[in-house]
Amino acid sequence: MCQAGGMRADARKNYDHLLEVARGVVAEHGADASLRDIARRAGVGLGTLYRHFPTREALLEALLRTSFDELTAHAADLERTGTPEEALLTWVRDCTRFTTTYHGVTEIMVAAIEAPDSALHASCVALRAAGARLLLRAQEAGVARPGMDGTDLFALIAALAWLGDQAALAPRAEHLFDVIAVPALGGRDVVRGTA
Amino acid sequence: MCQAGGMRADARKNYDHLLEVARGVVAEHGADASLRDIARRAGVGLGTLYRHFPTREALLEALLRTSFDELTAHAADLERTGTPEEALLTWVRDCTRFTTTYHGVTEIMVAAIEAPDSALHASCVALRAAGARLLLRAQEAGVARPGMDGTDLFALIAALAWLGDQAALAPRAEHLFDVIAVPALGGRDVVRGTA
DNA sequence: TGACACACGGAGCACCGCTCCGAATATTCT
DNA sequence: AGAATATTCGGAGCGGTGCTCCGTGTGTCA
């Protein structure tokens, strides 16, 4: 979207390199990593970084775009190949797992979904829509709680991802998924073992 | 614990005033408010603030201590006066409501529960214990999901409080409570209306 | 090859957390 | 009362941050 064809050669090189370096730094230090540090490690002036990515969110958007697209595509796959219940649960699980990849991304995502100006807005809305489809399908099949909408599902995923981001709770992330997400979605109760 | 008897008069005055000012600033700007700003507004040097509250968490601890104590006491009350199910649900609701009072406190609380050196550690552990009692009582009465422990409950409360802290989701905080917390706790399903 | 538009880099501003120490002052002792 | 002492005060200073702005350097195209 940004690195369109009409871009000077040196500019494109810096853009790509910056993105590559940023991926590493963000993976290590989280979404609020020092932009100055990213520029420094990329051997590039701070102004260069800000011209290519005028906003921290613009940088994150470039970083996450492909993963987001994969997740929405994944939802479509599951909708075609799996049972409604299974599809919903595994997609939610995969979403929370991915969101935990970069620390601090969750917060930015939930902020973006209600902020049309955010660079991440479109991606987040698409993600919510994909989840809503899966949820609706499961509800129609009677295997998911009615009275829940796409935003609720988005919030549920965000909450679980946030829990996984907290060092103190990360070890029991999967258990928390069983204890919180599964009953909330109305799926088979893996803890009680009843219906 | 800090403002013991043996304190110089001017020191005590500064301590109290600082705390009062901090309450306002934290209420307005959240848990990561500028300490410099707090000192400035209190008409006090930065060194003074740091001597009385060597750590941001120490300041928050002083700010939240009484509320925490009230919440644990509240749990004991509910245990005595209410049904196991009702007691658990209302306590969890009250906890999440309070935690949302100061923005950003949730994150610090979950970090504190596994960090014995944190000034907030004791309070958080006490809170978890109070919740665990209520949970156990409800489990024994068969109105709460087994396989859940005090830490899970703490995490659930934290997740809900975090959701309530997000501007984009705050309006549906109560709905999210019904959709996430109620089924997770195994209480009556207010959405479906079935057992 | 020359001209021009564009990209580059970093100095600069205001803010942050946190430390450290000379100056001021409450307290206590004589 | 006045002096000695122990504490407290306050802010300068350090290294970091986000972000802007503009003189300089350099690809690109006629």
XYZ file of N, CA, C and O in Angstrom, chain A residues 23-161:
556
model
N 10.984 -5.782 12.655
C 10.388 -7.071 13.021
C 11.137 -7.699 14.187
O 10.551 -8.161 15.156
N 12.460 -7.678 14.088
C 13.276 -8.242 15.152
C 13.145 -7.476 16.457
O 12.929 -8.057 17.520
N 13.242 -6.170 16.371
C 13.214 -5.346 17.585
C 11.862 -5.447 18.276
O 11.775 -5.567 19.497
N 10.793 -5.413 17.481
C 9.459 -5.504 18.073
C 9.241 -6.889 18.687
O 8.626 -7.020 19.740
N 9.774 -7.904 18.027
C 9.645 -9.248 18.595
C 10.334 -9.328 19.945
O 9.892 -10.037 20.847
N 11.420 -8.566 20.069
C 12.204 -8.644 21.301
C 11.673 -7.715 22.388
O 11.574 -8.099 23.555
N 11.313 -6.491 22.006
C 10.960 -5.473 23.006
C 9.476 -5.144 23.056
O 9.065 -4.299 23.844
N 8.694 -5.724 22.176
C 7.268 -5.433 22.211
C 6.879 -4.264 21.341
O 7.722 -3.589 20.745
N 5.588 -4.005 21.301
C 5.037 -3.013 20.380
C 5.461 -1.593 20.723
O 5.399 -0.713 19.873
N 5.899 -1.351 21.952
C 6.341 -0.001 22.295
C 7.858 0.082 22.302
O 8.443 0.834 23.076
N 8.471 -0.660 21.423
C 9.924 -0.590 21.269
C 10.336 0.821 20.870
O 9.535 1.575 20.316
N 11.585 1.146 21.143
C 12.093 2.481 20.821
C 12.281 2.632 19.315
O 13.049 1.905 18.693
N 11.593 3.604 18.741
C 11.721 3.837 17.308
C 13.127 4.312 16.977
O 13.692 3.972 15.943
N 13.685 5.099 17.868
C 15.059 5.548 17.681
C 15.994 4.350 17.571
O 16.909 4.320 16.749
N 15.743 3.378 18.429
C 16.575 2.171 18.433
C 16.447 1.422 17.111
O 17.445 0.963 16.542
N 15.247 1.321 16.604
C 15.029 0.646 15.330
C 15.794 1.347 14.218
O 16.512 0.719 13.434
N 15.679 2.675 14.181
C 16.390 3.435 13.154
C 17.901 3.224 13.279
O 18.589 2.996 12.294
N 18.380 3.275 14.519
C 19.814 3.122 14.744
C 20.295 1.770 14.238
O 21.271 1.674 13.510
N 19.591 0.712 14.654
C 20.013 -0.629 14.245
C 19.923 -0.826 12.742
O 20.630 -1.649 12.173
N 19.027 -0.069 12.116
C 18.903 -0.190 10.661
C 19.926 0.694 9.957
O 20.006 0.695 8.731
N 20.719 1.423 10.749
C 21.740 2.289 10.160
C 21.134 3.413 9.341
O 21.603 3.764 8.270
N 20.063 3.985 9.905
C 19.251 4.930 9.150
C 18.889 6.086 10.074
O 18.775 5.910 11.284
N 18.737 7.270 9.527
C 18.369 8.400 10.366
C 16.937 8.290 10.862
O 16.102 7.599 10.276
N 16.687 8.986 11.970
C 15.350 8.921 12.553
C 14.304 9.490 11.600
O 13.186 8.983 11.492
N 14.680 10.546 10.898
C 13.761 11.171 9.952
C 13.323 10.192 8.872
O 12.170 10.210 8.430
N 14.236 9.357 8.443
C 13.918 8.369 7.413
C 12.833 7.419 7.887
O 11.859 7.134 7.171
N 12.994 6.962 9.124
C 11.973 6.061 9.664
C 10.614 6.745 9.686
O 9.611 6.181 9.249
N 10.609 7.983 10.170
C 9.323 8.679 10.307
C 8.692 9.011 8.963
O 7.482 9.165 8.865
N 9.497 9.188 7.926
C 8.889 9.466 6.630
C 8.220 8.215 6.074
O 7.108 8.246 5.580
N 8.869 7.076 6.240
C 8.291 5.843 5.718
C 7.115 5.372 6.566
O 6.138 4.849 6.053
N 7.251 5.567 7.868
C 6.185 5.127 8.782
C 5.844 6.281 9.707
O 6.383 6.377 10.807
N 4.950 7.131 9.272
C 4.714 8.381 10.010
C 4.192 8.127 11.413
O 4.201 9.021 12.255
N 3.756 6.935 11.646
C 3.143 6.601 12.927
C 3.614 5.229 13.368
O 3.862 4.358 12.536
N 3.700 5.045 14.653
C 4.046 3.721 15.167
C 3.067 2.674 14.625
O 3.440 1.556 14.281
N 1.817 3.051 14.546
C 0.816 2.105 14.050
C 1.030 1.783 12.584
O 0.752 0.664 12.143
N 1.528 2.763 11.822
C 1.809 2.504 10.413
C 2.883 1.427 10.299
O 2.797 0.522 9.465
N 3.870 1.527 11.162
C 4.934 0.521 11.161
C 4.384 -0.855 11.534
O 4.654 -1.860 10.870
N 3.582 -0.881 12.571
C 3.004 -2.154 13.001
C 2.094 -2.731 11.925
O 2.072 -3.941 11.698
N 1.369 -1.856 11.284
C 0.477 -2.322 10.225
C 1.274 -3.044 9.151
O 0.927 -4.157 8.733
N 2.390 -2.417 8.721
C 3.236 -3.036 7.706
C 3.791 -4.364 8.199
O 3.968 -5.314 7.436
N 4.025 -4.423 9.509
C 4.613 -5.617 10.113
C 3.603 -6.754 10.198
O 3.946 -7.930 10.062
N 2.345 -6.409 10.453
C 1.341 -7.417 10.790
C 0.411 -7.759 9.633
O -0.288 -8.775 9.675
N 0.401 -6.898 8.638
C -0.552 -7.032 7.531
C -0.676 -8.466 7.007
O -1.753 -9.042 6.958
N 0.453 -9.063 6.632
C 0.383 -10.397 6.022
C -0.175 -11.428 7.007
O -0.982 -12.271 6.632
N 0.235 -11.320 8.267
C -0.278 -12.266 9.257
C -1.783 -12.113 9.417
O -2.511 -13.107 9.552
N -2.243 -10.878 9.418
C -3.680 -10.647 9.530
C -4.409 -11.272 8.352
O -5.436 -11.947 8.523
N -3.862 -11.053 7.178
C -4.506 -11.610 5.996
C -4.551 -13.139 6.076
O -5.546 -13.769 5.712
N -3.471 -13.719 6.579
C -3.458 -15.172 6.722
C -4.542 -15.642 7.676
O -5.196 -16.659 7.440
N -4.724 -14.878 8.749
C -5.739 -15.287 9.734
C -7.143 -15.218 9.143
O -7.973 -16.099 9.395
N -7.417 -14.183 8.381
C -8.752 -14.097 7.781
C -8.928 -15.219 6.754
O -9.999 -15.835 6.675
N -7.873 -15.488 5.991
C -7.953 -16.594 5.026
C -8.170 -17.917 5.759
O -8.973 -18.767 5.343
N -7.460 -18.064 6.867
C -7.580 -19.268 7.681
C -9.033 -19.475 8.124
O -9.546 -20.595 8.148
N -9.673 -18.372 8.488
C -11.080 -18.464 8.894
C -11.936 -19.010 7.761
O -12.798 -19.880 7.970
N -11.676 -18.519 6.561
C -12.451 -18.994 5.414
C -12.226 -20.488 5.196
O -13.178 -21.246 4.937
N -10.990 -20.912 5.315
C -10.672 -22.336 5.181
C -11.464 -23.174 6.173
O -12.132 -24.138 5.818
N -11.380 -22.755 7.433
C -12.037 -23.523 8.491
C -13.541 -23.583 8.256
O -14.192 -24.606 8.530
N -14.077 -22.490 7.753
C -15.514 -22.454 7.512
C -15.902 -23.508 6.478
O -16.996 -24.069 6.520
N -14.984 -23.765 5.564
C -15.272 -24.730 4.507
C -15.025 -26.163 4.961
O -15.788 -27.062 4.633
N -13.972 -26.353 5.731
C -13.520 -27.724 5.986
C -13.915 -28.308 7.340
O -13.882 -29.530 7.503
N -14.248 -27.471 8.325
C -14.475 -28.020 9.658
C -15.915 -27.920 10.125
O -16.736 -27.236 9.504
N -16.219 -28.581 11.210
C -17.538 -28.421 11.813
C -17.629 -27.020 12.396
O -16.599 -26.417 12.737
N -18.813 -26.487 12.520
C -18.964 -25.109 13.041
C -18.297 -24.923 14.393
O -17.606 -23.923 14.614
N -18.488 -25.869 15.274
C -17.932 -25.722 16.615
C -16.405 -25.769 16.586
O -15.738 -24.900 17.146
N -15.912 -26.782 15.932
C -14.466 -26.951 15.844
C -13.817 -25.752 15.162
O -12.784 -25.230 15.612
N -14.410 -25.306 14.071
C -13.854 -24.174 13.328
C -13.734 -22.944 14.213
O -12.675 -22.301 14.274
N -14.791 -22.632 14.918
C -14.784 -21.445 15.774
C -13.698 -21.548 16.844
O -12.888 -20.628 17.024
N -13.680 -22.675 17.536
C -12.727 -22.815 18.630
C -11.283 -22.756 18.158
O -10.457 -22.064 18.754
N -10.980 -23.480 17.091
C -9.575 -23.465 16.673
C -9.180 -22.092 16.125
O -8.055 -21.655 16.334
N -10.107 -21.427 15.469
C -9.753 -20.101 14.960
C -9.476 -19.135 16.111
O -8.498 -18.383 16.087
N -10.341 -19.153 17.099
C -10.127 -18.283 18.258
C -8.787 -18.603 18.917
O -8.015 -17.699 19.272
N -8.498 -19.876 19.030
C -7.229 -20.276 19.638
C -6.051 -19.774 18.811
O -5.093 -19.212 19.340
N -6.138 -19.951 17.520
C -5.036 -19.511 16.656
C -4.859 -17.991 16.707
O -3.733 -17.486 16.711
N -5.964 -17.284 16.733
C -5.902 -15.819 16.815
C -5.200 -15.377 18.085
O -4.312 -14.523 18.049
N -5.592 -15.949 19.207
C -4.971 -15.513 20.462
C -3.493 -15.888 20.456
O -2.657 -15.124 20.924
N -3.171 -17.047 19.920
C -1.758 -17.451 19.865
C -0.963 -16.449 19.065
O 0.114 -16.009 19.482
N -1.477 -16.079 17.899
C -0.727 -15.139 17.071
C -0.579 -13.797 17.762
O 0.509 -13.210 17.811
N -1.674 -13.298 18.316
C -1.637 -11.974 18.933
C -0.602 -11.905 20.042
O -0.059 -10.845 20.333
N -0.330 -13.038 20.646
C 0.667 -13.066 21.715
C 2.090 -13.022 21.163
O 3.045 -12.862 21.910
N 2.224 -13.163 19.846
C 3.556 -13.183 19.242
C 4.346 -11.920 19.555
O 5.517 -11.972 19.935
N 3.706 -10.777 19.372
C 4.356 -9.503 19.683
C 3.717 -8.898 20.931
O 2.512 -8.631 20.941
N 4.502 -8.682 21.945
C 3.975 -8.127 23.191
C 3.336 -6.755 22.971
O 3.919 -5.903 22.304
N 2.188 -6.558 23.564
C 1.580 -5.237 23.567
C 0.743 -4.916 22.349
O 0.167 -3.834 22.266
N 0.662 -5.850 21.423
C -0.095 -5.586 20.203
C -1.606 -5.588 20.472
O -2.367 -4.835 19.863
N -2.005 -6.394 21.429
C -3.431 -6.539 21.713
C -4.092 -5.202 21.988
O -5.125 -4.861 21.406
N -3.484 -4.447 22.881
C -4.039 -3.159 23.274
C -4.241 -2.265 22.056
O -5.280 -1.617 21.888
N -3.227 -2.240 21.202
C -3.291 -1.390 20.021
C -4.398 -1.850 19.081
O -5.095 -1.038 18.477
N -4.597 -3.154 19.011
C -5.637 -3.669 18.127
C -7.028 -3.269 18.593
O -7.863 -2.841 17.792
N -7.298 -3.411 19.874
C -8.649 -3.060 20.323
C -8.860 -1.554 20.216
O -9.970 -1.092 19.962
N -7.803 -0.781 20.371
C -7.959 0.662 20.186
C -8.254 0.973 18.726
O -9.036 1.871 18.415
N -7.634 0.211 17.828
C -7.748 0.499 16.397
C -9.141 0.200 15.865
O -9.604 0.842 14.918
N -9.818 -0.749 16.481
C -11.082 -1.186 15.892
C -12.159 -0.112 15.958
O -13.110 -0.124 15.167
N -11.996 0.835 16.870
C -12.965 1.936 16.960
C -12.362 3.256 16.501
O -12.933 4.311 16.742
N -11.176 3.191 15.901
C -10.497 4.413 15.458
C -10.253 4.341 13.957
O -9.240 3.812 13.520
N -11.173 4.887 13.176
C -11.091 4.770 11.711
C -9.789 5.328 11.148
O -9.369 4.935 10.067
N -9.146 6.245 11.875
C -7.923 6.858 11.363
C -6.693 5.986 11.576
O -5.632 6.234 10.991
N -6.827 4.980 12.430
C -5.662 4.142 12.705
C -5.272 3.329 11.479
O -6.105 2.863 10.713
N -3.973 3.165 11.305
C -3.481 2.374 10.175
C -3.917 0.925 10.298
O -4.003 0.192 9.310
N -4.211 0.495 11.501
C -4.582 -0.905 11.723
C -6.089 -1.125 11.643
O -6.561 -2.258 11.747
N -6.842 -0.048 11.466
C -8.297 -0.158 11.527
C -8.845 -1.209 10.563
O -9.576 -2.118 10.968
N -8.481 -1.082 9.300
C -9.032 -1.972 8.282
C -8.753 -3.441 8.613
O -9.662 -4.283 8.574
N -7.518 -3.727 8.979
C -7.155 -5.109 9.279
C -7.979 -5.658 10.437
O -8.461 -6.795 10.397
N -8.142 -4.844 11.457
C -8.860 -5.308 12.639
C -10.338 -5.525 12.327
O -10.947 -6.493 12.791
N -10.892 -4.637 11.556
C -12.294 -4.793 11.188
C -12.477 -6.074 10.365
O -13.437 -6.828 10.567
N -11.548 -6.314 9.457
C -11.618 -7.529 8.644
C -11.546 -8.770 9.534
O -12.286 -9.742 9.344
N -10.660 -8.710 10.504
C -10.502 -9.839 11.421
C -11.798 -10.081 12.193
O -12.260 -11.219 12.339
N -12.384 -8.993 12.662
C -13.638 -9.129 13.405
C -14.731 -9.728 12.526
O -15.484 -10.607 12.961
N -14.768 -9.273 11.279
C -15.791 -9.794 10.367
C -15.604 -11.290 10.140
O -16.574 -12.067 10.126
N -14.350 -11.694 9.959
C -14.077 -13.119 9.745
C -14.544 -13.933 10.944
O -15.165 -15.004 10.796
N -14.255 -13.425 12.129
C -14.692 -14.125 13.339
C -16.201 -14.148 13.449
O -16.800 -15.156 13.849
N -16.820 -13.047 13.081
C -18.277 -12.969 13.177
C -18.941 -14.037 12.298
O -19.947 -14.633 12.687
N -18.387 -14.261 11.131
C -18.924 -15.291 10.239
C -18.879 -16.662 10.902
O -19.869 -17.398 10.924
N -17.710 -16.969 11.453
C -17.540 -18.261 12.132
C -18.498 -18.380 13.311
O -19.078 -19.452 13.560
N -18.643 -17.290 14.027
C -19.518 -17.301 15.200
C -20.971 -17.518 14.779
O -21.684 -18.355 15.355
N -21.389 -16.785 13.772
C -22.769 -16.904 13.297
C -23.070 -18.338 12.864
O -24.113 -18.903 13.189
N -22.127 -18.906 12.141
C -22.304 -20.277 11.660
C -22.467 -21.235 12.846
O -23.340 -22.108 12.832
N -21.659 -21.038 13.866
C -21.748 -21.910 15.034
C -23.051 -21.678 15.786
O -23.675 -22.623 16.300
N -23.487 -20.423 15.816
C -24.741 -20.128 16.515
C -25.919 -20.789 15.796
O -26.806 -21.365 16.425
N -25.894 -20.716 14.477
C -26.989 -21.317 13.703
C -27.003 -22.828 13.863
O -28.054 -23.465 13.765
N -25.822 -23.381 14.103
C -25.750 -24.824 14.329
C -26.078 -25.180 15.777
O -26.093 -26.353 16.151
N -26.307 -24.148 16.593
C -26.671 -24.394 17.986
C -25.522 -24.800 18.875
O -25.714 -25.329 19.965
N -24.319 -24.553 18.426
C -23.156 -24.941 19.233
C -22.386 -23.730 19.764
O -21.270 -23.867 20.242
N -22.998 -22.552 19.640
C -22.370 -21.370 20.240
C -23.464 -20.507 20.834
O -24.597 -20.473 20.335
N -23.101 -19.813 21.874
C -24.037 -18.986 22.622
C -24.620 -17.872 21.745
O -23.887 -17.122 21.108
N -25.946 -17.777 21.723
C -26.554 -16.616 21.050
C -26.344 -15.374 21.924
O -25.877 -15.493 23.044
N -26.656 -14.223 21.426
C -26.487 -13.016 22.231
C -25.061 -12.543 22.261
O -24.690 -11.662 23.027
N -24.245 -13.136 21.417
C -22.851 -12.714 21.312
C -22.647 -12.245 19.875
O -23.150 -12.870 18.942
N -21.924 -11.153 19.689
C -21.682 -10.694 18.323
C -20.186 -10.662 18.029
O -19.374 -11.062 18.868
N -19.857 -10.182 16.853
C -18.464 -10.172 16.427
C -17.556 -9.386 17.362
O -16.424 -9.802 17.641
N -18.055 -8.268 17.854
C -17.229 -7.463 18.751
C -16.985 -8.184 20.071
O -15.890 -8.112 20.634
N -18.004 -8.891 20.547
C -17.805 -9.673 21.763
C -16.719 -10.718 21.557
O -15.857 -10.929 22.425
N -16.769 -11.356 20.419
C -15.764 -12.381 20.118
C -14.380 -11.743 20.040
O -13.405 -12.286 20.569
N -14.319 -10.609 19.391
C -13.053 -9.869 19.289
C -12.528 -9.545 20.688
O -11.342 -9.731 20.977
N -13.418 -9.102 21.537
C -13.022 -8.761 22.905
C -12.533 -10.008 23.645
O -11.547 -9.952 24.384
N -13.215 -11.101 23.432
C -12.813 -12.351 24.094
C -11.406 -12.740 23.670
O -10.555 -13.078 24.499
N -11.156 -12.695 22.377
C -9.821 -13.021 21.872
C -8.796 -12.064 22.451
O -7.720 -12.470 22.908
N -9.129 -10.768 22.459
C -8.203 -9.772 22.985
C -7.893 -10.048 24.449
O -6.735 -9.991 24.869
N -8.916 -10.358 25.221
C -8.717 -10.611 26.646
C -7.799 -11.810 26.856
O -6.891 -11.777 27.685
N -8.024 -12.860 26.088
C -7.178 -14.046 26.228
C -5.750 -13.751 25.792
O -4.790 -14.191 26.431
N -5.608 -12.993 24.718
C -4.272 -12.640 24.243
C -3.559 -11.786 25.277
O -2.368 -11.960 25.548
